[in-house]
PDB file of N, CA and C in Angstrom:
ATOM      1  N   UNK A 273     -11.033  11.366  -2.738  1.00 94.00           N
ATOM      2  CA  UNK A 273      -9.793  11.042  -3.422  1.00 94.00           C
ATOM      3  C   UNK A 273     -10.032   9.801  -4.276  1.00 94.00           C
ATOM      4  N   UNK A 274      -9.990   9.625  -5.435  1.00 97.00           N
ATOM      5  CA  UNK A 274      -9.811   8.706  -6.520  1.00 97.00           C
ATOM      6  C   UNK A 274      -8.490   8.313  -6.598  1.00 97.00           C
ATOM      7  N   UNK A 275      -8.410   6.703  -6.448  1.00 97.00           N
ATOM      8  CA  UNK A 275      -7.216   6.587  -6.415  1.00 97.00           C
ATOM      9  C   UNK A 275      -7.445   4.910  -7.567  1.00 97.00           C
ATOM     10  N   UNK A 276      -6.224   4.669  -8.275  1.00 97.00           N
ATOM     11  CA  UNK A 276      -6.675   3.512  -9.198  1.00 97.00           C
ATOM     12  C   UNK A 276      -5.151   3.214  -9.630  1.00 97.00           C
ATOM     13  N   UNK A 277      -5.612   1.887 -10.262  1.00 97.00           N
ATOM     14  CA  UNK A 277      -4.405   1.604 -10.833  1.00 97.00           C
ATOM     15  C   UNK A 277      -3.872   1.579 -12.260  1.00 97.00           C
ATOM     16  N   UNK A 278      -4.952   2.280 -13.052  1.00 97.00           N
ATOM     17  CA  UNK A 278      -4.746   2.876 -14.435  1.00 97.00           C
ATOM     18  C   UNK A 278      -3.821   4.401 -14.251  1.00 97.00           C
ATOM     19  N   UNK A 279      -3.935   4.547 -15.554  1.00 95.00           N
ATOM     20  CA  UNK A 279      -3.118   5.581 -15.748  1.00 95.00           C
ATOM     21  C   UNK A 279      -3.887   6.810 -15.692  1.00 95.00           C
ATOM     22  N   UNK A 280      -5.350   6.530 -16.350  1.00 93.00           N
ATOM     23  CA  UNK A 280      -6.332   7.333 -16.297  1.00 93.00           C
ATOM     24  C   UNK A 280      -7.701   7.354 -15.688  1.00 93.00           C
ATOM     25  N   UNK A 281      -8.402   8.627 -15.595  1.00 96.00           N
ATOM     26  CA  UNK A 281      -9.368   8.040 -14.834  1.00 96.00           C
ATOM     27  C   UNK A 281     -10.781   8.559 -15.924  1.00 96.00           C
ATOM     28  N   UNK A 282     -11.806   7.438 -15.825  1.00 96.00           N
ATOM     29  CA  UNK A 282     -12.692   7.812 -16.941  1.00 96.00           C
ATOM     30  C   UNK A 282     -13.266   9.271 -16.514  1.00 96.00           C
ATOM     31  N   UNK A 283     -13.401  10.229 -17.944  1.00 96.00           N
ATOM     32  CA  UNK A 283     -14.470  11.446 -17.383  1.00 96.00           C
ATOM     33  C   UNK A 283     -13.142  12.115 -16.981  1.00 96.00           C
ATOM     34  N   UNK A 284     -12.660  12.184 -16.739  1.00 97.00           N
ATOM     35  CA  UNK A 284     -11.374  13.016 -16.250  1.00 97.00           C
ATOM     36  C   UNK A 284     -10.185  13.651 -17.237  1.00 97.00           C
ATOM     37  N   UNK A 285      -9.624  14.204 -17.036  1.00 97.00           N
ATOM     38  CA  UNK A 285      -8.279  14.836 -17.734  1.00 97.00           C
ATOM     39  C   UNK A 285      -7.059  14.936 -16.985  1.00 97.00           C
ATOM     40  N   UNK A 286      -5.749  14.459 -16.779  1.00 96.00           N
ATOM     41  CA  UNK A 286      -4.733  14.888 -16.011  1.00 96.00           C
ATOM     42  C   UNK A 286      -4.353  16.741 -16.244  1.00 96.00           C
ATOM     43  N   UNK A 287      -4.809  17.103 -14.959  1.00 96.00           N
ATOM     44  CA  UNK A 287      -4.528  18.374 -14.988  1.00 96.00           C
ATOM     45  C   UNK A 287      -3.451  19.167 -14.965  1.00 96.00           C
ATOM     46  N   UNK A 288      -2.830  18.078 -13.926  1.00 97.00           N
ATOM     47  CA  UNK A 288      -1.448  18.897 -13.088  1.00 97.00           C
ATOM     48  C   UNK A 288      -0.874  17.190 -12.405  1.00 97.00           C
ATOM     49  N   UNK A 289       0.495  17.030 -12.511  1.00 98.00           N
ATOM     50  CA  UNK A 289       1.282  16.037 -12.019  1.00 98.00           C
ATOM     51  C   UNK A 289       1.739  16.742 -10.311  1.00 98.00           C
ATOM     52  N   UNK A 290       1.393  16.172  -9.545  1.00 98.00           N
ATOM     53  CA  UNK A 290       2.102  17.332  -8.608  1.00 98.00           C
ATOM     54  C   UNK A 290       3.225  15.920  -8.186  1.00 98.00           C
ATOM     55  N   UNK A 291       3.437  15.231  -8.276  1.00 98.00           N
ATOM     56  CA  UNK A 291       4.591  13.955  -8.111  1.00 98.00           C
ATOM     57  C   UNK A 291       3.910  12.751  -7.589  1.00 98.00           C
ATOM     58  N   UNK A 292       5.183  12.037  -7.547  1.00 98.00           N
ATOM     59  CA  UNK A 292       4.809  10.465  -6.671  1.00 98.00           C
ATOM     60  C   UNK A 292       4.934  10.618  -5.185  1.00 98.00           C
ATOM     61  N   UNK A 293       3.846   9.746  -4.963  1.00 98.00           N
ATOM     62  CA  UNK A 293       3.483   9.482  -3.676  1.00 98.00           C
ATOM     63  C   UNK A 293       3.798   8.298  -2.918  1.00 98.00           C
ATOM     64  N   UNK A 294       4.039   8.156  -2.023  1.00 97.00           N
ATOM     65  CA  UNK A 294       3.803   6.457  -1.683  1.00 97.00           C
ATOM     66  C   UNK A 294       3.698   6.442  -0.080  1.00 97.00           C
ATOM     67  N   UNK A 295       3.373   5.137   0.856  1.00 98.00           N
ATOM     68  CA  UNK A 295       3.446   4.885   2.254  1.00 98.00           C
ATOM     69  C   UNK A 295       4.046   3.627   2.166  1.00 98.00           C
ATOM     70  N   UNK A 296       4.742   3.563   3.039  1.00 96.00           N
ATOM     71  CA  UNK A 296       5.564   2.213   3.491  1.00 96.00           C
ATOM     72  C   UNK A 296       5.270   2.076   5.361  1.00 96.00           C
ATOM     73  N   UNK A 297       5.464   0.537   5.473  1.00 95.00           N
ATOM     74  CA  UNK A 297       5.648   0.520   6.601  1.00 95.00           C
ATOM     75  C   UNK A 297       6.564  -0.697   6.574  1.00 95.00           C
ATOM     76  N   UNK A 298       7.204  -0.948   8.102  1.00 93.00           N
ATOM     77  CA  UNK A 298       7.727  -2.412   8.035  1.00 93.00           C
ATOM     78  C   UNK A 298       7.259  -3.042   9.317  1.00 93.00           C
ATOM     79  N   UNK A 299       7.007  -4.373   9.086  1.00 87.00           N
ATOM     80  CA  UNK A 299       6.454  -4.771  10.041  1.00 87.00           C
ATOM     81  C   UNK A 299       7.068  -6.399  10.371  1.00 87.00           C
ATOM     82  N   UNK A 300       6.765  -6.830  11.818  1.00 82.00           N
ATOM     83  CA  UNK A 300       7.198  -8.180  12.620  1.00 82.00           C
ATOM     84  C   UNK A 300       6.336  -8.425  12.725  1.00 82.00           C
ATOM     85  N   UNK A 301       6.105  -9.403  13.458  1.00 69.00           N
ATOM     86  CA  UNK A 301       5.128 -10.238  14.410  1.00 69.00           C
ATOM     87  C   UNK A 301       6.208 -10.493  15.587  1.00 69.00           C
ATOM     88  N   UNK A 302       5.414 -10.662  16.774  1.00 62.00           N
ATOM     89  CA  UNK A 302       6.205 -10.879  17.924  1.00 62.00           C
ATOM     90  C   UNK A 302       7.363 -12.444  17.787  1.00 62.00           C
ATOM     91  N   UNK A 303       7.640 -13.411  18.774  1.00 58.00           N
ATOM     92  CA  UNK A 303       8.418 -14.060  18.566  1.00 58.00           C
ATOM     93  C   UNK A 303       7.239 -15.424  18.889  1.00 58.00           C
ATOM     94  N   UNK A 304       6.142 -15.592  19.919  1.00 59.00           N
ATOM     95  CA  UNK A 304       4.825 -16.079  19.835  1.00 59.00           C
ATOM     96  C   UNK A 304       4.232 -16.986  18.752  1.00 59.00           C
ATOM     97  N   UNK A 305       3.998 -15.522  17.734  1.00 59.00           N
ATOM     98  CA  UNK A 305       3.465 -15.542  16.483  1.00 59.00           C
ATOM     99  C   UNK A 305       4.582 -16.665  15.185  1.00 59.00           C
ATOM    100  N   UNK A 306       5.953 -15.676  15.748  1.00 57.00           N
ATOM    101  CA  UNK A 306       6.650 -16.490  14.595  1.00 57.00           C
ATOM    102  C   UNK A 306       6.488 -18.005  15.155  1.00 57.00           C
ATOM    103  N   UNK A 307       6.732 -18.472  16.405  1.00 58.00           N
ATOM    104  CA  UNK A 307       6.367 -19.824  16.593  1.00 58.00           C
ATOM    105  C   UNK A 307       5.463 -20.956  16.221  1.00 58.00           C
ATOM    106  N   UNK A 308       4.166 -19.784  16.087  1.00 60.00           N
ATOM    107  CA  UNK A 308       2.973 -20.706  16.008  1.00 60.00           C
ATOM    108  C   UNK A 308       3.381 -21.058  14.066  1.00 60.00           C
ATOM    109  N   UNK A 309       3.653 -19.787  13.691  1.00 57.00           N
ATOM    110  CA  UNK A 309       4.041 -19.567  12.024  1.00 57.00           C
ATOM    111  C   UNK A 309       4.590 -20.723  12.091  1.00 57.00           C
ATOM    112  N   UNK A 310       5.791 -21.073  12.620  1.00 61.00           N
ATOM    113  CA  UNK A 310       6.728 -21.691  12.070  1.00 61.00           C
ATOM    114  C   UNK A 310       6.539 -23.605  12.108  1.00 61.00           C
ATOM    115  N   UNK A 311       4.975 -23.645  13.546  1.00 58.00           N
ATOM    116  CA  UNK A 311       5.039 -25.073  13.688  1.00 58.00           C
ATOM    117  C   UNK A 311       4.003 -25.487  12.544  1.00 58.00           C
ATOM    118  N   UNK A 312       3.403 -24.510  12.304  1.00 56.00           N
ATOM    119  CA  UNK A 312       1.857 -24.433  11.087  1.00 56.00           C
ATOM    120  C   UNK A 312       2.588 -24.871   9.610  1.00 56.00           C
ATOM    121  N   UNK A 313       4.117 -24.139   9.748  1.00 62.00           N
ATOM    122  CA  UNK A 313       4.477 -24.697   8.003  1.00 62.00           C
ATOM    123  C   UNK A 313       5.174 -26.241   7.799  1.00 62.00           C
ATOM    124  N   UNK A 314       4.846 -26.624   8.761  1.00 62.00           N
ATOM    125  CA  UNK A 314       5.575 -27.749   9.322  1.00 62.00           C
ATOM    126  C   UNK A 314       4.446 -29.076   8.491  1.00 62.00           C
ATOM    127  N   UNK A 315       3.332 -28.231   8.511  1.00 66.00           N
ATOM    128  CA  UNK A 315       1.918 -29.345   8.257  1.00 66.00           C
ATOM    129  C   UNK A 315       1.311 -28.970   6.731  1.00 66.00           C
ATOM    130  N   UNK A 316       1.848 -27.471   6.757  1.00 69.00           N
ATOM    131  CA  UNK A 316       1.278 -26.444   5.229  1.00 69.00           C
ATOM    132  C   UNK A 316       0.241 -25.920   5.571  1.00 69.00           C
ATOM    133  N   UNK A 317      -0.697 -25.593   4.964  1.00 74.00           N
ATOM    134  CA  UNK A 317      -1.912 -24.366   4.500  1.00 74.00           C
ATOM    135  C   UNK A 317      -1.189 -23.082   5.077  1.00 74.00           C
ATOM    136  N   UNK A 318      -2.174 -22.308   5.063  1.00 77.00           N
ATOM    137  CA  UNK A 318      -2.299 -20.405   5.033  1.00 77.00           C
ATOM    138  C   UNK A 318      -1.854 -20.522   6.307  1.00 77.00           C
ATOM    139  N   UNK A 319      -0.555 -19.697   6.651  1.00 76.00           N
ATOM    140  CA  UNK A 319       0.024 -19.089   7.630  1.00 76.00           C
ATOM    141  C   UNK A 319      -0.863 -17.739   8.268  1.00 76.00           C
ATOM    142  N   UNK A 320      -2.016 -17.833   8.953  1.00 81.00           N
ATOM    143  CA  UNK A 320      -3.288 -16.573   9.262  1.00 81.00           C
ATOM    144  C   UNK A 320      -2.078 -15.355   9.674  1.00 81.00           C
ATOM    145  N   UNK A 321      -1.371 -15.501  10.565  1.00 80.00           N
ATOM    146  CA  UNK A 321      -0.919 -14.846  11.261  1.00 80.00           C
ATOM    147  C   UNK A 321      -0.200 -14.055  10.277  1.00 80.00           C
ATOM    148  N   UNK A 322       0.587 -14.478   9.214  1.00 80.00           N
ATOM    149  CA  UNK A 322       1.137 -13.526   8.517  1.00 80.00           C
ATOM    150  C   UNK A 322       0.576 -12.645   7.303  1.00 80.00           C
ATOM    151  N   UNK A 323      -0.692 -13.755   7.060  1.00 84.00           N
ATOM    152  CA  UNK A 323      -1.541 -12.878   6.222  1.00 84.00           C
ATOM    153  C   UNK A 323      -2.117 -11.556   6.982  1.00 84.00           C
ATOM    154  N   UNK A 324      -3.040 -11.956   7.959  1.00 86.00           N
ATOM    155  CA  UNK A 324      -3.116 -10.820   8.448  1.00 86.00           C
ATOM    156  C   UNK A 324      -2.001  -9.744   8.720  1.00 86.00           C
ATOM    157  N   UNK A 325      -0.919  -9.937   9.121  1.00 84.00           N
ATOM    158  CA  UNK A 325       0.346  -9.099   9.190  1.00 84.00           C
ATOM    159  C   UNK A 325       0.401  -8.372   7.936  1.00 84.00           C
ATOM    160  N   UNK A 326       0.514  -9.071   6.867  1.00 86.00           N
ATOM    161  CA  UNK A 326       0.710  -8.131   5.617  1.00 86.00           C
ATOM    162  C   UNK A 326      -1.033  -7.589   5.120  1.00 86.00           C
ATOM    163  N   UNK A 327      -1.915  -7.658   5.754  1.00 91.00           N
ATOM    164  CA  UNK A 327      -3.288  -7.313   5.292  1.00 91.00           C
ATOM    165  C   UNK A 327      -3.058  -5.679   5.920  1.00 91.00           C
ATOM    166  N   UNK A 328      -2.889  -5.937   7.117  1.00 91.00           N
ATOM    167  CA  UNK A 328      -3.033  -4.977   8.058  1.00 91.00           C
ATOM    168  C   UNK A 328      -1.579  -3.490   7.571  1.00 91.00           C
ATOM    169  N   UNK A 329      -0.069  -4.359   7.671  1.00 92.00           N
ATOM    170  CA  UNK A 329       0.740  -3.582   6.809  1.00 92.00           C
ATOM    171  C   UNK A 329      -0.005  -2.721   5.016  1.00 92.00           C
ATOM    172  N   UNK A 330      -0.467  -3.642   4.336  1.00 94.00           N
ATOM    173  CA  UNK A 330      -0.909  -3.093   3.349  1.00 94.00           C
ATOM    174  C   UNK A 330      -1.754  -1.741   3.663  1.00 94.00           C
ATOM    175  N   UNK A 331      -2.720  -2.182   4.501  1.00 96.00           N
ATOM    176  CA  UNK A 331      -3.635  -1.070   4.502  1.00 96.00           C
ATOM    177  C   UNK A 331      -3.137   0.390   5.262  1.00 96.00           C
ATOM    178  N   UNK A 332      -2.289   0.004   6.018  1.00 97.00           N
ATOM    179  CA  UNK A 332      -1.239   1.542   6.844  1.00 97.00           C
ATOM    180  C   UNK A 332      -0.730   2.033   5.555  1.00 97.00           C
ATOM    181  N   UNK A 333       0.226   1.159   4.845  1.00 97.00           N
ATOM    182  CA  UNK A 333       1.366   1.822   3.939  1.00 97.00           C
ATOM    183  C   UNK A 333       0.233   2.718   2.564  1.00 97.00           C
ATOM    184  N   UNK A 334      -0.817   2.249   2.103  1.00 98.00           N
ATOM    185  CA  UNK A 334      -2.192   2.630   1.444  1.00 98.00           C
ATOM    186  C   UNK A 334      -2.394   3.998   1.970  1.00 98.00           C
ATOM    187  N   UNK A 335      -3.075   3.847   3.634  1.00 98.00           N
ATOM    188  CA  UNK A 335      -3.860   5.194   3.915  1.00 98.00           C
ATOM    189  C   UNK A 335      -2.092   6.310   3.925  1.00 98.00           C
ATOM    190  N   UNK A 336      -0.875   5.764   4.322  1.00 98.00           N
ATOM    191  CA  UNK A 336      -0.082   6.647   4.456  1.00 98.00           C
ATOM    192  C   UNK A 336       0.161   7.345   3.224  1.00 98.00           C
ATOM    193  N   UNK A 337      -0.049   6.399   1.867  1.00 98.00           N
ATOM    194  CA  UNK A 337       0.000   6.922   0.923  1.00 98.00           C
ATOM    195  C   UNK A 337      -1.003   8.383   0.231  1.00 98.00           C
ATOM    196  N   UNK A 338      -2.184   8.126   0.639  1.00 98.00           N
ATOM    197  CA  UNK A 338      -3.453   8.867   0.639  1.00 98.00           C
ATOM    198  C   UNK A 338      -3.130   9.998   1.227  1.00 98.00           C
ATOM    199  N   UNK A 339      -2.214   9.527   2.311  1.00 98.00           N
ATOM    200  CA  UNK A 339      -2.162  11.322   3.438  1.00 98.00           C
ATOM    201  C   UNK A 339      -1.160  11.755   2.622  1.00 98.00           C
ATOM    202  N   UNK A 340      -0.217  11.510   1.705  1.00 98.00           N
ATOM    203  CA  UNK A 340       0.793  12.243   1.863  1.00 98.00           C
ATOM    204  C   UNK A 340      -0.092  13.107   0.133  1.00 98.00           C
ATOM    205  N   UNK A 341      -0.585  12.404  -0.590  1.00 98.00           N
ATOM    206  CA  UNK A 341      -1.307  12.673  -1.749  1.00 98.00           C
ATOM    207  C   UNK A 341      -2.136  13.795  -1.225  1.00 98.00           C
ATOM    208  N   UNK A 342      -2.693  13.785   0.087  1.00 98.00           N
ATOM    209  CA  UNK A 342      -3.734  14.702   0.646  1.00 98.00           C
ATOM    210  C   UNK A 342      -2.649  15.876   0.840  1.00 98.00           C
ATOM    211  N   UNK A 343      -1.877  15.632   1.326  1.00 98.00           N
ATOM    212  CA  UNK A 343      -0.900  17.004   1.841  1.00 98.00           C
ATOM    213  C   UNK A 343      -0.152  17.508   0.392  1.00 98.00           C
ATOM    214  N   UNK A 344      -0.307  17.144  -0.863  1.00 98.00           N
ATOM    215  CA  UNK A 344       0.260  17.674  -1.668  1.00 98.00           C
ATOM    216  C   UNK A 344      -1.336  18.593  -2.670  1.00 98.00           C
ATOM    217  N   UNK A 345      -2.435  18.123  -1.949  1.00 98.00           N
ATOM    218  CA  UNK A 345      -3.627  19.017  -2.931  1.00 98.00           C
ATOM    219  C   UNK A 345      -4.310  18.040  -3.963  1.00 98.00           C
ATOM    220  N   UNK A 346      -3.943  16.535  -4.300  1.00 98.00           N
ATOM    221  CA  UNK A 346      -4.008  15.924  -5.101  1.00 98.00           C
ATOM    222  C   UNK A 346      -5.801  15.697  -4.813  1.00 98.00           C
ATOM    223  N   UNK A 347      -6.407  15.298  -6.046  1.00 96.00           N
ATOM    224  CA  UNK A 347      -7.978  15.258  -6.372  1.00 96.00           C
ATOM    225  C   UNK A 347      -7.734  13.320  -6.453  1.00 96.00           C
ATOM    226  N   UNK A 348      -6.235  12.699  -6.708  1.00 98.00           N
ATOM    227  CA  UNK A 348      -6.386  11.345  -7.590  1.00 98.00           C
ATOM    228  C   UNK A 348      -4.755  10.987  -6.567  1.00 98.00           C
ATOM    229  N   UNK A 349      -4.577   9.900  -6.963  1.00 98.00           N
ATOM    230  CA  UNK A 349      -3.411   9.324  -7.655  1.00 98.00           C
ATOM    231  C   UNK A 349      -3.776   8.030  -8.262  1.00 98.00           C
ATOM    232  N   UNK A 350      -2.762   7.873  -9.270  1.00 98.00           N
ATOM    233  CA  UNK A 350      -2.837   7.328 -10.752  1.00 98.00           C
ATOM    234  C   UNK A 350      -2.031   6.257 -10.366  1.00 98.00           C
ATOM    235  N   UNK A 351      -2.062   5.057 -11.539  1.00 98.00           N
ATOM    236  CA  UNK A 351      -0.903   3.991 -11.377  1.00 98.00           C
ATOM    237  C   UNK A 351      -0.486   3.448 -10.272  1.00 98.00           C
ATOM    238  N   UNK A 352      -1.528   3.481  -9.288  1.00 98.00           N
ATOM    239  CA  UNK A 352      -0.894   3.026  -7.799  1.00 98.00           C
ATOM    240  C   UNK A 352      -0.544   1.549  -7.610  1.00 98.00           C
ATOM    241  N   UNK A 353       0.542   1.197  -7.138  1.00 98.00           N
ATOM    242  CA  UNK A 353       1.491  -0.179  -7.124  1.00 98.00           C
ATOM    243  C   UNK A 353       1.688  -0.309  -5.537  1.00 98.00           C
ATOM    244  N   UNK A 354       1.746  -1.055  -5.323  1.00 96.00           N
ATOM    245  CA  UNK A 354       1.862  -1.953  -4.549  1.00 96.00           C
ATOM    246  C   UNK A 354       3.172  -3.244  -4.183  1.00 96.00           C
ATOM    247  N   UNK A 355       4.229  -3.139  -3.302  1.00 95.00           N
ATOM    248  CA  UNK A 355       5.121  -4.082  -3.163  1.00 95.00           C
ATOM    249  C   UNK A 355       5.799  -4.272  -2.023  1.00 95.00           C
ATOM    250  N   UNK A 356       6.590  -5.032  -1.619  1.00 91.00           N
ATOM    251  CA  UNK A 356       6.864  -5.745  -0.862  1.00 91.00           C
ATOM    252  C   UNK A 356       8.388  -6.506  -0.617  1.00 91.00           C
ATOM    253  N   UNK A 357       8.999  -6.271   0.469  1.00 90.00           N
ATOM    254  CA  UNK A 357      10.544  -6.691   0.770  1.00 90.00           C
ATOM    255  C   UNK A 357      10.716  -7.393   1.834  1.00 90.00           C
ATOM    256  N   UNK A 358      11.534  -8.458   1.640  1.00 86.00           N
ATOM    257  CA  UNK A 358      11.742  -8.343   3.150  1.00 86.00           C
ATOM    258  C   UNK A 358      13.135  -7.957   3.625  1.00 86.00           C
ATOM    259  N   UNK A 359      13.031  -7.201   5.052  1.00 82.00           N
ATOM    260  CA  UNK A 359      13.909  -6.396   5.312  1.00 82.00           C
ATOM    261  C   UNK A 359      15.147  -6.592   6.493  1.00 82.00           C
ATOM    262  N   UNK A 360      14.653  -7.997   6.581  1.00 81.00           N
ATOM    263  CA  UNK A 360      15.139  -9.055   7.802  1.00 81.00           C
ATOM    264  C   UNK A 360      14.365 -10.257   7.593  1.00 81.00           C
ATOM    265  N   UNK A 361      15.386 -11.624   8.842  1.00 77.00           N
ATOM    266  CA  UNK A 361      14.776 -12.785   8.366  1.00 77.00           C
ATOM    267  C   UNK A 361      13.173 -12.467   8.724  1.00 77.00           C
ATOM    268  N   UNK A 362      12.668 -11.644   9.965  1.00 76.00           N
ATOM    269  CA  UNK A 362      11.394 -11.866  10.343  1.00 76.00           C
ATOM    270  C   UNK A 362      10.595 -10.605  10.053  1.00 76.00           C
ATOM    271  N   UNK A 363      10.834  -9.568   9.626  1.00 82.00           N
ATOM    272  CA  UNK A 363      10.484  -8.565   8.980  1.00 82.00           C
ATOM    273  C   UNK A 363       9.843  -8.101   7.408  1.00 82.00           C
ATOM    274  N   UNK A 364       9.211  -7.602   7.428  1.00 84.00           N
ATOM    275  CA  UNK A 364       8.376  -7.332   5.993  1.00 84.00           C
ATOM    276  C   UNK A 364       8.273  -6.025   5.604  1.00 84.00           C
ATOM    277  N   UNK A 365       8.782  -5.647   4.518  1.00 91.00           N
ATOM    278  CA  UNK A 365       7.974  -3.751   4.272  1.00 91.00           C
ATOM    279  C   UNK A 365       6.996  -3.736   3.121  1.00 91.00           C
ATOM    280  N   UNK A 366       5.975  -3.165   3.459  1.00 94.00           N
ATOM    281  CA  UNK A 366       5.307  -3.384   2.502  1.00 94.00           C
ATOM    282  C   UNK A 366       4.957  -1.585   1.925  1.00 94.00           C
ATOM    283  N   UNK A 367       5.187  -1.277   0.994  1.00 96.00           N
ATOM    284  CA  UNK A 367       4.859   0.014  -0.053  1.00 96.00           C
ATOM    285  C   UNK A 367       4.014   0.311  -0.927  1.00 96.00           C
ATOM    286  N   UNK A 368       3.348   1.079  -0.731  1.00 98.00           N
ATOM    287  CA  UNK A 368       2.091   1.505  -1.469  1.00 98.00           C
ATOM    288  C   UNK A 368       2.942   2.904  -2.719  1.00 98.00           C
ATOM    289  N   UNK A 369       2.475   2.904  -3.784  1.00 98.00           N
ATOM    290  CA  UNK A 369       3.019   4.286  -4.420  1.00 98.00           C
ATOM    291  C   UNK A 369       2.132   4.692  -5.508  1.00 98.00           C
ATOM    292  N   UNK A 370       2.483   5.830  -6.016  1.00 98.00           N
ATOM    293  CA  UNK A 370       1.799   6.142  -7.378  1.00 98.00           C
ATOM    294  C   UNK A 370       2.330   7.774  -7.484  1.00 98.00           C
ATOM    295  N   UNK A 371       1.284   8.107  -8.342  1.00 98.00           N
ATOM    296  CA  UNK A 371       1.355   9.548  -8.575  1.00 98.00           C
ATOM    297  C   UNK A 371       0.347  10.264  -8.707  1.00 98.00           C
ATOM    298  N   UNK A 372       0.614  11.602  -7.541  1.00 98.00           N
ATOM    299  CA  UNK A 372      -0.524  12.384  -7.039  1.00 98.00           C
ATOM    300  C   UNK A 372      -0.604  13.025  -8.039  1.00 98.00           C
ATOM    301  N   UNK A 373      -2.096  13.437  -8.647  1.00 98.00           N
ATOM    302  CA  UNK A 373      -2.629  14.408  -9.759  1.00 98.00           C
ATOM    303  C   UNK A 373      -3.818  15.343  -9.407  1.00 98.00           C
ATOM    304  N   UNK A 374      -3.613  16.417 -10.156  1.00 98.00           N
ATOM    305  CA  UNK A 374      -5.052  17.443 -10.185  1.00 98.00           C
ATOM    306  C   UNK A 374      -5.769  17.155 -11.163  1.00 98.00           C
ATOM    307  N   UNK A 375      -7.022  16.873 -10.821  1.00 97.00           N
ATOM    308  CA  UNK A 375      -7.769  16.312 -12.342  1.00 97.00           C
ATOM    309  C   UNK A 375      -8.650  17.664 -12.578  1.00 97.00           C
ATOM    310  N   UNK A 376      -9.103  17.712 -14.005  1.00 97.00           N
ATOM    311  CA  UNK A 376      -9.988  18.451 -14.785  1.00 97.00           C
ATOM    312  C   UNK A 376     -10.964  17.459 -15.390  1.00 97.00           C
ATOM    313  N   UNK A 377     -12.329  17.868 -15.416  1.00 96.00           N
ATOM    314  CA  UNK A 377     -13.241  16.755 -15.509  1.00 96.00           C
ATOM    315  C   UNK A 377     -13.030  17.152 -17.666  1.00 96.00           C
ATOM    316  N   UNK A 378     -13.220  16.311 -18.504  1.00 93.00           N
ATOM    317  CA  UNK A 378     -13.423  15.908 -19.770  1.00 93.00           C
ATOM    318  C   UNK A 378     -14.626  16.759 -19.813  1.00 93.00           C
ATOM    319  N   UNK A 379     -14.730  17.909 -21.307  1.00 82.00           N
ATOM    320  CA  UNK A 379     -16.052  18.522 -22.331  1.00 82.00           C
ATOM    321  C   UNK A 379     -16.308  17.403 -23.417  1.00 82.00           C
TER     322      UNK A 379
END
């Protein structure tokens, strides 16, 4: 699966649009975590705990995206974006999307 964040892919042709795709997830950290978070911003630098939180979210809401591109026949998806809400004070969703395509390779 070729997946990118252009519109096109070199060597290729858009064959067939079969639609947009995307994976989301939402995610916490326990109440622990928000603690340690919360005494760490107290001093500043990189909050680890939440980076990793959204590293780890990114990469679920990504492969969920991939499966659902896989279950539609797709060879690609195109324009894939990437974003982010929050959905509560301690909550995060993070969304992967784009649009699944059938490619034809370029004569």
């Amino acid at each position: 699966m070729i997946l990118t964040t252009t519109a096109e892919v070199p060597g290729y042709a858009v064959g067939e649009i079969l639609g947009v795709v995307f994976g989301n997830t939402v995610r916490t950290k326990n109440i622990g975590k928000d603690i340690t978070a919360g005494l760490k911003s107290l001093v500043g630098g990189e909050l680890q705990e939440y980076t990793d939180m959204l590293a780890d979210a990114r990469t679920e809401s990504y492969n969920r995206m991939v499966n659902s591109a896989r279950d539609l026949g797709a060879d690609a998806v195109v324009n894939v974006r990437f974003t982010t809400s929050q959905t509560m004070a301690t909550a995060a969703e993070l969304l992967a999307y784009g649009t699944a395509v059938k490619l034809v390779p370029r004569k």
